[in-house]
CSV table of N, CA and C in Angstrom, one decimal:
chain,number,residue,atom,x,y,z
A,910,UNK,N,1.4,17.4,13.5
A,910,UNK,CA,-0.3,16.6,13.1
A,910,UNK,C,0.2,15.2,12.5
A,911,UNK,N,0.1,14.6,13.2
A,911,UNK,CA,0.0,12.8,12.7
A,911,UNK,C,-0.9,12.5,12.2
A,912,UNK,N,-1.1,11.8,10.5
A,912,UNK,CA,-2.0,11.7,9.8
A,912,UNK,C,-1.8,9.7,9.6
A,913,UNK,N,-2.5,8.8,9.8
A,913,UNK,CA,-2.7,7.6,9.7
A,913,UNK,C,-3.6,7.1,8.9
A,914,UNK,N,-2.9,6.0,8.1
A,914,UNK,CA,-3.3,5.1,6.9
A,914,UNK,C,-2.9,3.6,6.6
A,915,UNK,N,-3.8,3.2,6.7
A,915,UNK,CA,-4.0,1.8,7.6
A,915,UNK,C,-4.2,1.3,5.9
A,916,UNK,N,-3.5,0.0,6.2
A,916,UNK,CA,-3.1,-0.3,4.8
A,916,UNK,C,-4.0,-1.7,4.5
A,917,UNK,N,-4.5,-2.1,3.7
A,917,UNK,CA,-5.4,-3.6,3.9
A,917,UNK,C,-5.1,-4.4,3.0
A,918,UNK,N,-4.6,-5.5,2.5
A,918,UNK,CA,-5.3,-6.0,1.5
A,918,UNK,C,-5.9,-7.0,1.9
A,919,UNK,N,-6.8,-7.0,0.6
A,919,UNK,CA,-8.1,-8.0,0.7
A,919,UNK,C,-8.0,-9.2,1.3
A,920,UNK,N,-9.1,-9.8,1.3
A,920,UNK,CA,-9.7,-10.9,1.5
A,920,UNK,C,-9.2,-12.1,0.6
A,921,UNK,N,-9.5,-13.4,1.1
A,921,UNK,CA,-9.5,-14.4,0.1
A,921,UNK,C,-10.8,-14.3,-1.2
A,922,UNK,N,-10.1,-14.3,-1.8
A,922,UNK,CA,-11.0,-13.9,-3.5
A,922,UNK,C,-10.8,-15.6,-4.4
A,923,UNK,N,-11.7,-15.6,-5.1
A,923,UNK,CA,-11.9,-17.1,-6.0
A,923,UNK,C,-10.8,-17.0,-6.8
A,924,UNK,N,-9.9,-15.8,-6.8
A,924,UNK,CA,-9.2,-15.9,-8.5
A,924,UNK,C,-8.8,-14.4,-8.4
A,925,UNK,N,-8.0,-14.2,-9.5
A,925,UNK,CA,-7.4,-12.6,-9.9
A,925,UNK,C,-8.0,-11.7,-10.7
A,926,UNK,N,-8.3,-12.6,-11.8
A,926,UNK,CA,-9.4,-11.0,-12.9
A,926,UNK,C,-10.0,-10.1,-11.9
A,927,UNK,N,-10.3,-9.1,-11.9
A,927,UNK,CA,-10.9,-8.1,-11.7
A,927,UNK,C,-12.1,-7.8,-11.0
A,928,UNK,N,-12.9,-8.7,-11.5
A,928,UNK,CA,-14.3,-9.2,-11.3
A,928,UNK,C,-14.4,-10.2,-10.5
A,929,UNK,N,-13.2,-10.8,-10.4
A,929,UNK,CA,-13.1,-12.0,-9.2
A,929,UNK,C,-13.9,-12.1,-7.6
A,930,UNK,N,-14.9,-12.2,-7.1
A,930,UNK,CA,-15.3,-12.1,-5.6
A,930,UNK,C,-14.2,-12.7,-5.0
A,931,UNK,N,-14.9,-12.7,-3.3
A,931,UNK,CA,-14.9,-13.0,-2.4
A,931,UNK,C,-14.9,-15.0,-2.4
A,932,UNK,N,-14.9,-15.3,-1.8
A,932,UNK,CA,-14.9,-16.5,-1.6
A,932,UNK,C,-15.7,-16.8,-0.3
A,933,UNK,N,-16.8,-17.7,0.2
A,933,UNK,CA,-17.4,-18.2,1.2
A,933,UNK,C,-16.2,-17.6,2.8
A,934,UNK,N,-14.9,-17.9,2.5
A,934,UNK,CA,-13.9,-17.6,4.0
A,934,UNK,C,-13.7,-16.4,3.7
A,935,UNK,N,-13.2,-15.5,2.3
A,935,UNK,CA,-13.2,-13.7,2.2
A,935,UNK,C,-14.3,-13.0,2.9
A,936,UNK,N,-15.8,-13.3,2.5
A,936,UNK,CA,-17.1,-12.9,3.0
A,936,UNK,C,-17.0,-13.0,5.0
A,937,UNK,N,-16.2,-14.4,5.3
A,937,UNK,CA,-16.9,-14.3,7.0
A,937,UNK,C,-15.4,-13.5,7.6
A,938,UNK,N,-14.2,-13.8,6.2
A,938,UNK,CA,-13.0,-12.8,7.0
A,938,UNK,C,-13.4,-10.5,6.6
A,939,UNK,N,-14.2,-10.7,6.1
A,939,UNK,CA,-14.2,-9.7,5.7
A,939,UNK,C,-15.6,-8.6,6.8
A,940,UNK,N,-16.1,-9.4,7.5
A,940,UNK,CA,-17.2,-9.5,8.5
A,940,UNK,C,-15.9,-9.7,10.0
A,941,UNK,N,-14.8,-9.9,9.6
A,941,UNK,CA,-14.2,-10.3,11.4
A,941,UNK,C,-13.1,-9.3,11.0
A,942,UNK,N,-13.0,-8.6,9.7
A,942,UNK,CA,-12.3,-7.5,9.6
A,942,UNK,C,-12.9,-6.2,9.7
A,943,UNK,N,-14.3,-6.0,9.8
A,943,UNK,CA,-15.4,-5.1,10.0
A,943,UNK,C,-15.1,-4.9,11.6
A,944,UNK,N,-15.2,-6.0,12.5
A,944,UNK,CA,-15.2,-6.0,13.5
A,944,UNK,C,-14.1,-5.3,14.5
A,945,UNK,N,-13.2,-5.7,13.2
A,945,UNK,CA,-11.5,-5.1,14.1
A,945,UNK,C,-11.6,-3.7,14.0
A,946,UNK,N,-11.8,-3.0,12.9
A,946,UNK,CA,-11.9,-2.3,12.0
A,946,UNK,C,-13.0,-1.3,12.8
A,947,UNK,N,-14.0,-1.6,13.7
A,947,UNK,CA,-14.8,-0.7,14.0
A,947,UNK,C,-14.9,0.1,14.8
A,948,UNK,N,-13.6,-0.5,15.8
A,948,UNK,CA,-13.2,0.3,16.9
A,948,UNK,C,-12.1,1.3,16.5
A,949,UNK,N,-11.5,1.4,15.0
A,949,UNK,CA,-10.4,2.3,14.6
A,949,UNK,C,-11.1,3.2,14.4
A,950,UNK,N,-10.3,5.2,14.5
A,950,UNK,CA,-11.1,6.2,13.7
A,950,UNK,C,-10.4,6.0,12.2
A,951,UNK,N,-11.7,6.0,11.7
A,951,UNK,CA,-11.5,6.5,10.1
A,951,UNK,C,-12.4,7.8,9.2
A,952,UNK,N,-12.0,8.7,9.0
A,952,UNK,CA,-12.6,9.8,8.2
A,952,UNK,C,-12.7,9.0,6.6
A,953,UNK,N,-11.8,8.2,5.8
A,953,UNK,CA,-12.3,8.2,5.0
A,953,UNK,C,-11.8,7.0,4.2
A,954,UNK,N,-12.8,5.9,3.5
A,954,UNK,CA,-12.2,4.7,2.8
A,954,UNK,C,-11.6,5.1,1.2
A,955,UNK,N,-10.5,4.3,0.9
A,955,UNK,CA,-10.4,4.6,-0.5
A,955,UNK,C,-10.3,2.7,-0.9
A,956,UNK,N,-10.7,2.6,-2.0
A,956,UNK,CA,-10.3,0.7,-2.4
A,956,UNK,C,-9.9,0.8,-3.6
A,957,UNK,N,-8.9,-0.2,-4.1
A,957,UNK,CA,-8.8,-0.7,-5.3
A,957,UNK,C,-10.3,-0.7,-6.1
A,958,UNK,N,-10.1,-0.7,-7.6
A,958,UNK,CA,-12.0,-0.7,-8.1
A,958,UNK,C,-12.3,-2.3,-7.9
A,959,UNK,N,-11.0,-3.5,-8.1
A,959,UNK,CA,-11.6,-4.7,-7.7
A,959,UNK,C,-12.6,-4.9,-7.1
A,960,UNK,N,-13.8,-5.7,-7.7
A,960,UNK,CA,-14.7,-6.9,-6.6
A,960,UNK,C,-14.0,-7.0,-6.1
A,961,UNK,N,-12.9,-8.3,-5.0
A,961,UNK,CA,-13.2,-8.3,-4.0
A,961,UNK,C,-12.5,-7.7,-3.4
A,962,UNK,N,-11.8,-6.5,-3.8
A,962,UNK,CA,-11.2,-5.2,-2.6
A,962,UNK,C,-12.4,-4.5,-2.5
A,963,UNK,N,-13.3,-4.4,-3.1
A,963,UNK,CA,-14.6,-3.7,-2.5
A,963,UNK,C,-15.2,-4.1,-1.1
A,964,UNK,N,-15.6,-5.8,-1.8
A,964,UNK,CA,-15.9,-6.7,-1.1
A,964,UNK,C,-15.6,-7.0,0.0
A,965,UNK,N,-14.4,-6.7,0.5
A,965,UNK,CA,-13.6,-6.6,1.8
A,965,UNK,C,-13.9,-5.7,2.4
A,966,UNK,N,-14.1,-4.7,2.1
A,966,UNK,CA,-14.1,-3.5,2.8
A,966,UNK,C,-15.8,-3.0,2.9
A,967,UNK,N,-16.4,-3.6,2.6
A,967,UNK,CA,-17.9,-3.1,2.8
A,967,UNK,C,-18.3,-3.0,4.4
A,968,UNK,N,-18.3,-4.8,4.6
A,968,UNK,CA,-19.3,-4.7,6.1
A,968,UNK,C,-18.2,-3.5,6.9
A,969,UNK,N,-17.2,-3.4,6.8
A,969,UNK,CA,-16.9,-2.0,7.7
A,969,UNK,C,-17.0,-0.8,7.3
A,970,UNK,N,-17.4,-0.3,6.2
A,970,UNK,CA,-18.5,0.7,5.0
A,970,UNK,C,-19.4,1.5,5.6
A,971,UNK,N,-20.1,-0.4,5.9
A,971,UNK,CA,-21.5,-0.2,6.2
A,971,UNK,C,-21.4,-0.1,8.0
A,972,UNK,N,-21.0,-0.5,8.6
A,972,UNK,CA,-20.7,-0.5,9.9
A,972,UNK,C,-20.2,1.0,10.6
A,973,UNK,N,-19.8,1.6,10.2
A,973,UNK,CA,-19.1,2.9,9.9
A,973,UNK,C,-20.1,3.6,9.2
A,974,UNK,N,-21.1,3.5,8.5
A,974,UNK,CA,-21.7,4.1,8.1
A,974,UNK,C,-21.4,5.4,6.7
A,975,UNK,N,-20.0,4.4,5.4
A,975,UNK,CA,-19.3,5.3,5.0
A,975,UNK,C,-19.3,5.2,4.2
A,976,UNK,N,-18.9,5.9,2.5
A,976,UNK,CA,-18.8,5.5,1.2
A,976,UNK,C,-17.3,5.3,1.1
A,977,UNK,N,-17.4,4.3,0.0
A,977,UNK,CA,-16.1,3.4,0.0
A,977,UNK,C,-15.7,4.5,-1.6
A,978,UNK,N,-14.9,5.2,-1.9
A,978,UNK,CA,-14.4,5.9,-2.7
A,978,UNK,C,-13.4,4.7,-4.0
A,979,UNK,N,-13.1,4.9,-4.5
A,979,UNK,CA,-12.6,3.5,-5.3
A,979,UNK,C,-11.5,4.2,-5.7
A,980,UNK,N,-10.4,4.0,-6.5
A,980,UNK,CA,-9.2,4.9,-6.9
A,980,UNK,C,-8.7,4.0,-7.8
A,981,UNK,N,-8.2,3.8,-9.5
A,981,UNK,CA,-8.0,2.4,-9.6
A,981,UNK,C,-6.5,2.9,-9.8
A,982,UNK,N,-5.7,3.5,-9.1
A,982,UNK,CA,-4.1,3.5,-8.8
A,982,UNK,C,-4.0,1.9,-7.5
A,983,UNK,N,-4.8,1.8,-7.2
A,983,UNK,CA,-4.8,0.9,-6.2
A,983,UNK,C,-4.5,-0.6,-6.7
A,984,UNK,N,-5.3,-0.6,-8.0
A,984,UNK,CA,-5.1,-1.9,-8.6
A,984,UNK,C,-4.6,-2.6,-8.2
A,985,UNK,N,-4.6,-4.3,-8.5
A,985,UNK,CA,-3.6,-4.7,-8.3
A,985,UNK,C,-2.2,-4.7,-9.6
A,986,UNK,N,-0.8,-5.4,-9.4
A,986,UNK,CA,0.0,-4.5,-10.2
A,986,UNK,C,0.0,-5.6,-11.4
A,987,UNK,N,0.2,-5.2,-12.5
A,987,UNK,CA,0.4,-5.8,-13.7
A,987,UNK,C,1.8,-6.6,-14.0
A,988,UNK,N,1.9,-8.2,-13.3
A,988,UNK,CA,3.3,-7.8,-13.7
A,988,UNK,C,3.5,-8.1,-15.5
A,989,UNK,N,3.2,-8.9,-16.1
A,989,UNK,CA,2.9,-9.3,-17.5
A,989,UNK,C,1.8,-9.6,-17.9
A,990,UNK,N,1.3,-9.1,-19.4
A,990,UNK,CA,0.1,-9.6,-19.4
A,990,UNK,C,0.0,-10.6,-21.0
A,991,UNK,N,1.1,-11.7,-20.3
A,991,UNK,CA,1.5,-13.2,-20.7
A,991,UNK,C,1.4,-14.2,-19.7
A,992,UNK,N,1.4,-14.8,-19.9
A,992,UNK,CA,0.8,-15.8,-18.6
A,992,UNK,C,2.6,-16.5,-18.7
A,993,UNK,N,2.7,-16.3,-17.4
A,993,UNK,CA,4.6,-16.4,-17.7
A,993,UNK,C,4.5,-18.0,-16.2
A,994,UNK,N,5.0,-19.2,-16.8
A,994,UNK,CA,4.7,-20.4,-16.0
A,994,UNK,C,5.7,-20.0,-14.9
A,995,UNK,N,6.7,-19.4,-14.9
A,995,UNK,CA,7.5,-19.0,-13.2
A,995,UNK,C,6.7,-17.9,-13.0
A,996,UNK,N,6.2,-17.2,-12.8
A,996,UNK,CA,5.5,-15.8,-12.3
A,996,UNK,C,6.4,-15.6,-11.3
A,997,UNK,N,6.7,-16.5,-10.2
A,997,UNK,CA,7.0,-16.6,-9.1
A,997,UNK,C,8.9,-15.6,-9.1
A,998,UNK,N,9.3,-16.7,-9.8
A,998,UNK,CA,10.5,-16.5,-9.5
A,998,UNK,C,10.9,-14.8,-10.4
A,999,UNK,N,9.9,-15.0,-11.1
A,999,UNK,CA,10.2,-13.6,-11.9
A,999,UNK,C,9.4,-12.0,-11.2
A,1000,UNK,N,8.7,-12.3,-10.6
A,1000,UNK,CA,7.6,-11.7,-9.1
A,1000,UNK,C,9.2,-11.6,-7.9
A,1001,UNK,N,9.9,-12.1,-8.0
A,1001,UNK,CA,11.1,-12.1,-6.9
A,1001,UNK,C,12.2,-11.5,-7.2
A,1002,UNK,N,12.4,-11.6,-8.7
A,1002,UNK,CA,13.4,-10.7,-9.6
A,1002,UNK,C,12.8,-9.1,-9.3
A,1003,UNK,N,11.6,-8.6,-9.6
A,1003,UNK,CA,11.5,-8.0,-9.3
A,1003,UNK,C,11.2,-7.0,-8.2
A,1004,UNK,N,12.0,-7.5,-7.1
A,1004,UNK,CA,12.1,-6.9,-5.4
A,1004,UNK,C,13.4,-6.6,-5.3
A,1005,UNK,N,14.3,-7.1,-6.5
A,1005,UNK,CA,16.0,-7.3,-6.7
A,1005,UNK,C,16.2,-6.6,-7.3
A,1006,UNK,N,15.4,-5.6,-8.4
A,1006,UNK,CA,15.2,-4.9,-9.9
A,1006,UNK,C,14.3,-4.5,-9.4
A,1007,UNK,N,14.5,-3.0,-8.6
A,1007,UNK,CA,12.5,-2.4,-9.2
A,1007,UNK,C,12.3,-2.1,-10.7
A,1008,UNK,N,13.5,-1.6,-11.7
A,1008,UNK,CA,13.0,-1.3,-12.8
A,1008,UNK,C,12.3,-2.6,-13.7
A,1009,UNK,N,13.1,-3.5,-13.2
A,1009,UNK,CA,12.4,-5.1,-14.2
A,1009,UNK,C,11.7,-4.9,-15.0
A,1010,UNK,N,10.8,-5.3,-15.6
A,1010,UNK,CA,9.7,-4.9,-16.8
A,1010,UNK,C,9.8,-6.1,-18.0
A,1011,UNK,N,8.4,-6.7,-17.7
A,1011,UNK,CA,7.9,-8.2,-18.7
A,1011,UNK,C,6.9,-7.8,-19.5
A,1012,UNK,N,7.0,-8.6,-20.7
A,1012,UNK,CA,6.2,-7.7,-21.6
A,1012,UNK,C,4.6,-7.8,-21.1
A,1013,UNK,N,4.3,-6.1,-21.5
A,1013,UNK,CA,3.0,-5.2,-21.3
A,1013,UNK,C,2.5,-5.3,-19.4
A,1014,UNK,N,3.8,-5.3,-19.0
A,1014,UNK,CA,3.5,-5.1,-17.7
A,1014,UNK,C,4.0,-4.2,-16.7
A,1015,UNK,N,3.9,-3.7,-16.0
A,1015,UNK,CA,4.9,-2.1,-15.0
A,1015,UNK,C,5.7,-2.9,-14.3
A,1016,UNK,N,6.7,-2.6,-14.3
A,1016,UNK,CA,7.9,-2.3,-13.0
A,1016,UNK,C,7.3,-2.3,-11.6
A,1017,UNK,N,8.4,-2.8,-10.7
A,1017,UNK,CA,7.7,-2.9,-9.4
A,1017,UNK,C,8.0,-0.7,-9.5
A,1018,UNK,N,8.9,-0.4,-9.7
A,1018,UNK,CA,9.0,1.2,-9.4
A,1018,UNK,C,7.7,1.9,-10.0
A,1019,UNK,N,7.2,1.8,-11.5
A,1019,UNK,CA,6.3,1.9,-12.0
A,1019,UNK,C,5.0,2.1,-10.7
A,1020,UNK,N,4.7,0.7,-10.2
A,1020,UNK,CA,4.2,0.0,-9.1
A,1020,UNK,C,3.5,1.0,-8.0
A,1021,UNK,N,5.0,0.6,-7.6
A,1021,UNK,CA,5.5,1.7,-6.5
A,1021,UNK,C,4.9,2.9,-6.3
A,1022,UNK,N,5.0,3.7,-7.3
A,1022,UNK,CA,5.0,4.9,-7.7
A,1022,UNK,C,3.9,5.3,-7.7
A,1023,UNK,N,2.7,4.2,-8.3
A,1023,UNK,CA,1.7,4.6,-8.3
A,1023,UNK,C,0.7,4.4,-7.1
A,1024,UNK,N,1.1,3.7,-6.3
A,1024,UNK,CA,0.5,3.7,-5.0
A,1024,UNK,C,0.9,5.0,-4.1
A,1025,UNK,N,2.2,5.5,-3.9
A,1025,UNK,CA,2.6,5.6,-3.9
A,1025,UNK,C,1.8,7.5,-3.5
A,1026,UNK,N,1.6,7.7,-4.5
A,1026,UNK,CA,1.2,8.9,-5.5
A,1026,UNK,C,-0.5,8.8,-4.4
A,1027,UNK,N,-1.0,8.2,-4.3
A,1027,UNK,CA,-2.2,7.9,-3.8
A,1027,UNK,C,-1.4,8.7,-2.4
A,1028,UNK,N,-0.7,7.5,-1.5
A,1028,UNK,CA,-0.8,8.2,0.0
A,1028,UNK,C,-0.1,9.7,0.1
A,1029,UNK,N,0.4,10.1,-0.7
A,1029,UNK,CA,1.1,11.7,-0.8
A,1029,UNK,C,0.0,12.4,-1.0
A,1030,UNK,N,-1.2,12.3,-1.6
A,1030,UNK,CA,-2.3,13.2,-2.1
A,1030,UNK,C,-3.4,12.9,-0.5
A,1031,UNK,N,-3.3,11.6,-0.2
A,1031,UNK,CA,-4.0,11.2,1.2
A,1031,UNK,C,-3.1,12.7,1.9
A,1032,UNK,N,-1.6,12.6,2.8
A,1032,UNK,CA,-1.2,13.2,2.9
A,1032,UNK,C,-1.7,15.0,3.1
A,1033,UNK,N,-1.7,15.2,1.8
A,1033,UNK,CA,-1.6,16.4,1.5
A,1033,UNK,C,-3.6,16.7,1.9
A,1034,UNK,N,-4.6,16.0,2.2
A,1034,UNK,CA,-6.1,16.2,1.8
A,1034,UNK,C,-6.1,16.7,3.8
A,1035,UNK,N,-7.3,17.2,4.2
A,1035,UNK,CA,-7.4,16.9,5.4
A,1035,UNK,C,-8.1,15.5,6.5
A,1036,UNK,N,-8.4,14.8,5.3
A,1036,UNK,CA,-8.5,13.6,6.6
A,1036,UNK,C,-7.5,12.8,7.1
A,1037,UNK,N,-7.4,13.1,8.7
A,1037,UNK,CA,-6.5,12.3,9.5
A,1037,UNK,C,-6.0,11.0,9.4
A,1038,UNK,N,-7.5,10.4,9.6
A,1038,UNK,CA,-7.2,8.8,9.1
A,1038,UNK,C,-8.5,8.2,8.1
A,1039,UNK,N,-6.7,7.7,7.3
A,1039,UNK,CA,-7.6,6.9,5.8
A,1039,UNK,C,-7.5,5.9,5.7
A,1040,UNK,N,-8.0,5.0,5.6
A,1040,UNK,CA,-8.4,3.5,5.2
A,1040,UNK,C,-8.3,3.4,3.6
A,1041,UNK,N,-6.5,2.6,3.3
A,1041,UNK,CA,-7.3,2.3,1.8
A,1041,UNK,C,-7.2,0.5,1.5
A,1042,UNK,N,-7.4,0.2,0.4
A,1042,UNK,CA,-7.7,-1.7,0.2
A,1042,UNK,C,-7.4,-1.7,-1.1
A,1043,UNK,N,-6.2,-2.2,-1.1
A,1043,UNK,CA,-5.3,-2.7,-2.4
A,1043,UNK,C,-5.1,-4.4,-2.1
A,1044,UNK,N,-3.9,-4.7,-2.9
A,1044,UNK,CA,-3.4,-6.2,-3.2
A,1044,UNK,C,-1.9,-6.4,-2.8
A,1045,UNK,N,-1.8,-7.7,-2.5
A,1045,UNK,CA,-0.3,-7.8,-2.1
A,1045,UNK,C,0.9,-7.4,-2.8
A,1046,UNK,N,0.6,-7.3,-3.6
A,1046,UNK,CA,2.1,-7.1,-4.2
A,1046,UNK,C,2.5,-5.4,-3.7
A,1047,UNK,N,1.1,-4.8,-4.3
A,1047,UNK,CA,1.3,-3.3,-4.3
A,1047,UNK,C,1.0,-2.6,-2.7
A,1048,UNK,N,0.8,-4.0,-1.7
A,1048,UNK,CA,0.9,-3.5,-0.6
A,1048,UNK,C,2.1,-3.7,-0.6
A,1049,UNK,N,2.9,-4.7,-0.3
A,1049,UNK,CA,4.0,-5.1,-0.2
A,1049,UNK,C,5.3,-3.9,-0.7
A,1050,UNK,N,5.2,-3.1,-2.6
A,1050,UNK,CA,6.1,-2.3,-2.8
A,1050,UNK,C,5.5,-0.7,-2.1
A,1051,UNK,N,4.4,-0.4,-1.1
A,1051,UNK,CA,4.2,0.8,-0.7
A,1051,UNK,C,5.0,0.5,0.5
A,1052,UNK,N,5.0,-1.0,1.2
A,1052,UNK,CA,5.6,-0.9,2.5
A,1052,UNK,C,7.5,-0.8,2.2
A,1053,UNK,N,7.4,-1.9,1.1
A,1053,UNK,CA,8.9,-1.5,0.5
A,1053,UNK,C,9.9,-0.1,0.6
A,1054,UNK,N,8.4,1.2,0.0
A,1054,UNK,CA,8.8,2.5,-0.4
A,1054,UNK,C,9.4,2.7,1.7
A,1055,UNK,N,8.4,2.3,2.0
A,1055,UNK,CA,8.6,3.2,3.5
A,1055,UNK,C,9.9,2.6,4.2
A,1056,UNK,N,9.8,1.6,4.3
A,1056,UNK,CA,10.9,0.2,5.3
A,1056,UNK,C,11.6,-0.3,3.5
A,1057,UNK,N,13.0,-0.1,3.5
A,1057,UNK,CA,13.5,-1.1,2.2
A,1057,UNK,C,13.4,-2.4,2.7
A,1058,UNK,N,13.7,-2.6,4.0
A,1058,UNK,CA,13.5,-4.4,4.0
A,1058,UNK,C,12.7,-5.2,3.7
A,1059,UNK,N,11.5,-3.8,3.7
A,1059,UNK,CA,10.3,-5.3,3.3
A,1059,UNK,C,10.3,-6.0,1.8
A,1060,UNK,N,10.4,-7.0,1.2
A,1060,UNK,CA,10.7,-7.2,0.3
A,1060,UNK,C,10.0,-8.5,-0.4
A,1061,UNK,N,10.9,-9.4,-0.7
A,1061,UNK,CA,9.8,-10.4,-1.8
A,1061,UNK,C,9.4,-11.3,-0.1
A,1062,UNK,N,10.3,-11.6,0.1
A,1062,UNK,CA,9.6,-12.9,1.6
A,1062,UNK,C,8.4,-12.4,2.2
A,1063,UNK,N,8.6,-10.9,2.6
A,1063,UNK,CA,8.0,-10.3,3.6
A,1063,UNK,C,6.1,-10.7,2.5
A,1064,UNK,N,6.5,-10.3,1.6
A,1064,UNK,CA,5.2,-10.4,0.3
A,1064,UNK,C,4.7,-11.4,0.8
A,1065,UNK,N,5.5,-12.7,0.8
A,1065,UNK,CA,5.2,-14.3,0.7
A,1065,UNK,C,4.1,-14.4,2.4
A,1066,UNK,N,4.8,-13.7,2.7
A,1066,UNK,CA,4.3,-13.7,4.6
A,1066,UNK,C,3.0,-12.5,4.7
A,1067,UNK,N,2.5,-12.1,4.0
A,1067,UNK,CA,1.5,-11.7,3.6
A,1067,UNK,C,0.1,-12.2,3.7
A,1068,UNK,N,-0.9,-11.9,4.4
A,1068,UNK,CA,-2.2,-12.7,4.2
A,1068,UNK,C,-3.3,-12.4,4.2
A,1069,UNK,N,-4.2,-12.7,3.5
A,1069,UNK,CA,-5.2,-12.3,3.5
A,1069,UNK,C,-6.4,-12.5,4.1
A,1070,UNK,N,-7.1,-11.3,5.2
A,1070,UNK,CA,-6.7,-10.4,4.3
A,1070,UNK,C,-5.4,-9.5,5.9
A,1071,UNK,N,-5.2,-9.0,5.8
A,1071,UNK,CA,-3.6,-8.0,6.5
A,1071,UNK,C,-3.8,-6.4,6.3
A,1072,UNK,N,-3.7,-6.2,7.4
A,1072,UNK,CA,-3.6,-4.9,8.3
A,1072,UNK,C,-2.3,-4.3,8.1
A,1073,UNK,N,-1.8,-2.8,7.5
A,1073,UNK,CA,-0.8,-2.0,8.4
A,1073,UNK,C,-1.0,-1.2,8.3
A,1074,UNK,N,-0.6,-0.1,10.0
A,1074,UNK,CA,-0.8,1.0,9.7
A,1074,UNK,C,0.7,2.1,9.8
A,1075,UNK,N,-0.1,3.0,9.0
A,1075,UNK,CA,1.2,3.9,9.1
A,1075,UNK,C,1.0,5.4,9.4
A,1076,UNK,N,1.9,5.1,10.6
A,1076,UNK,CA,1.7,6.7,10.8
A,1076,UNK,C,2.6,8.0,10.2
A,1077,UNK,N,2.2,8.9,10.0
A,1077,UNK,CA,3.4,10.0,9.7
A,1077,UNK,C,3.1,11.2,10.4
A,1078,UNK,N,3.9,11.2,10.6
A,1078,UNK,CA,4.0,12.9,11.6
A,1078,UNK,C,5.9,13.7,11.3
A,1079,UNK,N,5.6,14.6,10.6
A,1079,UNK,CA,6.1,15.8,9.9
A,1079,UNK,C,7.2,15.0,9.1
A,1080,UNK,N,8.8,14.4,8.7
A,1080,UNK,CA,9.0,13.4,7.5
A,1080,UNK,C,9.3,12.3,8.3
A,1081,UNK,N,8.5,11.3,9.1
A,1081,UNK,CA,9.2,10.3,9.6
A,1081,UNK,C,8.0,9.2,9.8
A,1082,UNK,N,7.8,8.4,9.4
A,1082,UNK,CA,7.0,7.6,9.3
A,1082,UNK,C,7.7,6.0,9.7
A,1083,UNK,N,6.1,5.6,11.0
A,1083,UNK,CA,6.3,4.4,11.1
A,1083,UNK,C,5.4,3.5,11.2
A,1084,UNK,N,5.4,2.1,10.8
A,1084,UNK,CA,4.9,1.1,9.9
A,1084,UNK,C,4.9,0.0,11.1
A,1085,UNK,N,3.4,-0.7,11.4
A,1085,UNK,CA,2.8,-1.3,12.3
A,1085,UNK,C,2.0,-2.1,11.5
A,1086,UNK,N,2.7,-3.5,12.1
A,1086,UNK,CA,1.4,-5.0,11.4
A,1086,UNK,C,0.6,-4.5,12.5
A,1087,UNK,N,-1.2,-4.3,12.1
A,1087,UNK,CA,-1.4,-4.5,13.1
A,1087,UNK,C,-2.9,-5.6,13.3
A,1088,UNK,N,-2.8,-5.7,11.9
A,1088,UNK,CA,-4.2,-7.3,11.8
A,1088,UNK,C,-3.7,-8.2,11.1
A,1089,UNK,N,-3.7,-9.3,11.1
A,1089,UNK,CA,-3.7,-10.3,10.2
A,1089,UNK,C,-4.1,-11.3,10.6
């Protein structure tokens, strides 16, 4: 049996804190995203608890008459708890060295394992079609796990929102970039 996991990056937000809401453009993007996803079969919606992620998928959940589950493991990766002026250079380095870690942060490997554990639980569950909403860095690390060529440059090219479809059949996974 094939299982499908839609991986959605949140819409445009006002900032990075967990309580940052969507911008006006982000709310319009969420409505457009809902129109795209309305035709897709979805049995379950799981979101990062960050406000921007939940707001990104609320129109879809409303149209489908579904509840949104939140899961802390889908929250954005913490690169560091210290301000990093050269954060982009440091982030790039963490794609090259998955074990690299900065003060108060988590390595790419730790963040990747966190989101992969969510997907593995989904695959063990009964739902056939699941939609997860997360953040760009975590999405990129998930995609890297299944497709190692997906790296820093691909992360830089992600949009807000962005949607990938992972199809799992036995021990094989295919990845499609289905909407941007």
